[in-house]
Coordinates of C-alpha atoms in Angstrom, one line a residue:
I2 CA 107.2 94.9 68.2
H3 CA 103.8 96.4 67.5
A4 CA 100.6 94.3 67.3
P5 CA 102.1 90.8 66.8
E6 CA 100.1 87.6 67.0
L7 CA 101.8 84.9 69.0
D8 CA 101.0 81.2 69.9
I9 CA 102.5 79.9 73.1
R10 CA 102.1 76.2 73.9
R11 CA 103.1 74.1 76.9
R12 CA 103.4 70.6 75.6
A13 CA 102.2 67.5 77.5
D14 CA 105.8 66.7 78.4
G15 CA 106.2 70.2 80.1
G16 CA 108.2 71.7 77.3
F17 CA 107.4 75.2 75.9
L18 CA 107.0 76.3 72.3
V19 CA 106.9 80.0 71.5
A20 CA 106.0 80.8 67.9
G21 CA 107.0 77.3 67.1
L22 CA 110.5 77.7 68.7
D23 CA 111.4 75.3 71.5
F24 CA 112.2 77.3 74.6
S25 CA 112.2 74.2 76.9
R26 CA 115.5 72.6 76.1
A27 CA 118.8 74.1 77.4
S28 CA 121.4 71.8 76.1
G29 CA 123.4 71.8 72.9
N30 CA 121.9 74.0 70.1
E31 CA 118.3 73.4 71.2
G32 CA 118.3 76.3 73.8
R33 CA 119.7 78.9 71.4
A34 CA 116.3 80.7 70.9
A35 CA 115.9 81.1 74.7
D36 CA 119.6 82.2 75.1
W37 CA 119.2 84.8 72.4
F38 CA 115.9 86.2 73.9
F39 CA 117.2 86.4 77.4
D40 CA 120.5 88.0 76.2
Q41 CA 118.6 91.0 74.8
T42 CA 118.8 94.1 77.0
E43 CA 115.2 94.9 76.4
F44 CA 112.3 93.4 74.5
V45 CA 108.9 95.1 74.2
I46 CA 105.6 94.0 72.6
Q47 CA 102.7 96.5 72.4
G48 CA 99.1 95.8 71.5
G49 CA 99.7 92.1 70.7
T50 CA 97.5 89.0 70.7
V51 CA 98.6 85.9 72.5
R52 CA 97.0 82.4 72.3
W53 CA 98.0 80.2 75.2
T54 CA 97.5 76.4 75.0
D55 CA 98.4 74.3 78.0
E56 CA 98.4 70.6 77.0
T57 CA 99.4 69.6 80.6
R58 CA 96.0 70.9 81.9
G59 CA 93.9 69.9 78.9
A60 CA 92.4 73.4 79.1
P61 CA 90.9 75.2 76.1
T62 CA 93.1 77.7 74.3
L63 CA 93.0 81.2 76.0
A64 CA 93.2 84.2 73.7
L65 CA 94.5 87.4 75.3
S66 CA 94.2 90.8 73.5
Q67 CA 95.9 94.2 73.9
V68 CA 99.0 92.4 75.3
N69 CA 101.9 94.6 76.4
L70 CA 105.0 92.8 77.4
V71 CA 108.3 94.3 78.7
V72 CA 111.3 92.0 79.4
R73 CA 114.6 93.6 80.7
N74 CA 117.7 91.4 81.0
R75 CA 120.8 92.6 82.8
A76 CA 123.8 90.8 84.4
R77 CA 122.0 87.5 85.2
R78 CA 118.8 89.4 86.3
H79 CA 115.5 89.3 84.4
A80 CA 112.5 91.5 84.9
V81 CA 109.2 90.7 83.1
R82 CA 105.9 92.6 83.0
L83 CA 102.8 91.5 81.2
D84 CA 99.6 93.4 80.9
A85 CA 96.7 91.8 79.0
S86 CA 93.0 91.7 78.5
P87 CA 91.3 88.3 78.7
P88 CA 88.0 87.4 77.1
P89 CA 85.2 89.5 78.6
D90 CA 83.6 86.6 80.5
W91 CA 86.9 86.1 82.3
G92 CA 87.1 89.5 83.9
S93 CA 89.1 92.7 83.4
R94 CA 92.7 93.5 82.3
F95 CA 95.3 91.9 84.5
T96 CA 99.1 92.3 85.3
L97 CA 101.8 89.7 85.9
V98 CA 105.2 90.8 87.1
G99 CA 108.3 88.6 87.6
I100 CA 111.8 89.3 88.9
F101 CA 114.3 86.5 88.6
R102 CA 118.1 85.9 88.8
E103 CA 120.3 83.3 87.3
P104 CA 122.7 81.3 89.4
F105 CA 126.1 82.9 89.9
L106 CA 128.0 80.5 87.7
S107 CA 125.3 80.3 85.0
T108 CA 126.6 80.1 81.4
R109 CA 123.2 80.1 79.7
A110 CA 120.9 83.1 79.8
G111 CA 118.0 81.0 78.5
R112 CA 118.1 78.3 81.2
W113 CA 115.1 79.6 83.1
Q114 CA 114.7 76.2 84.8
D115 CA 117.6 77.3 87.1
W116 CA 116.3 80.8 88.0
V117 CA 115.2 82.0 91.4
G118 CA 112.8 84.9 92.0
Q119 CA 109.2 86.1 92.6
L120 CA 106.0 86.3 90.6
H121 CA 103.2 88.7 91.3
A122 CA 99.7 88.6 89.7
D123 CA 97.0 91.3 90.0
F124 CA 93.5 90.5 88.7
A125 CA 91.2 93.5 89.4
A126 CA 88.2 91.4 88.4
V127 CA 88.3 87.7 87.6
D128 CA 86.1 84.6 87.3
L129 CA 88.0 82.1 89.4
A130 CA 86.3 79.1 87.8
R131 CA 87.7 80.1 84.5
L132 CA 91.1 81.0 85.9
Q133 CA 91.5 77.6 87.6
R134 CA 91.4 75.9 84.1
Q135 CA 94.8 77.5 83.5
V136 CA 96.4 77.8 87.0
N137 CA 96.4 75.6 90.1
L138 CA 94.6 77.8 92.7
G139 CA 94.9 75.3 95.5
V140 CA 91.1 74.8 95.7
E141 CA 88.4 73.5 93.4
V142 CA 86.2 76.5 92.5
A143 CA 82.7 75.8 91.0
H144 CA 82.1 79.5 90.8
G145 CA 83.2 82.8 92.2
R146 CA 84.2 86.2 91.0
G147 CA 86.3 89.0 92.6
R148 CA 89.7 90.5 92.9
L149 CA 92.9 88.4 93.3
R150 CA 96.4 89.5 94.0
A151 CA 99.0 86.7 94.5
W152 CA 102.7 86.4 95.1
A153 CA 104.7 83.2 94.4
D154 CA 108.3 82.3 95.2
V155 CA 110.1 80.5 92.4
D156 CA 113.2 78.3 92.9
R157 CA 114.8 76.6 89.9
G158 CA 111.7 77.2 87.7
Q159 CA 109.2 75.7 90.3
V160 CA 106.8 77.5 92.5
T161 CA 107.8 76.8 96.1
G162 CA 105.5 79.0 98.1
G163 CA 103.3 82.1 98.1
A164 CA 100.4 84.1 99.4
A165 CA 97.2 85.6 98.0
D166 CA 94.9 88.5 98.9
V167 CA 91.4 87.8 97.7
V168 CA 88.1 89.6 97.7
L169 CA 85.4 87.3 96.4
D170 CA 81.6 87.2 95.9
D171 CA 79.3 84.3 95.4
V172 CA 82.0 81.6 95.9
Q173 CA 81.5 77.9 95.9
A174 CA 84.8 76.1 96.5
T175 CA 86.0 72.8 97.8
L176 CA 89.2 72.1 99.7
G177 CA 90.7 68.6 99.2
P178 CA 93.7 66.7 100.6
Q179 CA 95.2 66.2 97.1
L180 CA 95.3 70.0 96.6
Q181 CA 98.1 72.2 97.8
P182 CA 97.1 74.6 100.5
L183 CA 96.6 78.3 99.6
E184 CA 97.4 80.9 102.3
L185 CA 94.7 83.6 102.3
R186 CA 95.4 86.9 104.0
A187 CA 92.0 88.5 103.5
V188 CA 88.7 87.1 102.3
S189 CA 85.5 89.0 101.9
G190 CA 82.3 87.4 100.6
R191 CA 80.0 84.5 101.0
L192 CA 81.4 80.9 100.9
G193 CA 78.8 78.5 99.5
G194 CA 78.5 74.8 100.5

C-alpha cells in the first residue's frame, strides 16, 4: 500500500482500533480483522502517515510521516518492522522491530495477546520528555535529548523485561518508587538535579 493515512487508537479500556476496526477482541467474530491481517504472508506500507492516539496515557495525538511498515507472517511466527519520522521537535527518524511467536496450539493468528517475543527500538536522536508522553520510560524526564536503543521481552502481550543503551545530554530526570526500574548499560551526559 503506497502513501496511506491511518488512524490507530488505544482506547481507555486498553482495546485497539486500527482504521476503525477493532483489533483488541479475539473471541467470536470480533477478532476477524486481526486474524485476517496476521494470516497474510506479507503486508507492506510505504510512505504512509500514521496518527497514534493513546487514551490510556491521555497523551496528545502523535502524527508520524514517511511511515514504512513490513509485516511478515509464517507458521505462527510474526516479524514486524516500522520506520517512521516523528515531528521535527521530537527528533529524527526511528526504527521499531518485533519478532513474535504464537503458542503451539494457537488457533487464532490475530490473538496477539498470547504472543511471546522481543521488541527493539532505535532512536538516533530523540527528545525523551516528548517520548515519555507515549511510552513508560521507567523514569520521569523533565528534559533530555540523545540516542536511545532499547530491547523489551514480551510474554503474552505484556512487556516483562528489557534493557536500554542511552547516550543523553542535558538530562533532568527523577527516579521514583512507583516507577518500574530501567536497566541502563551505558550513559553519557550530564544528569541534572
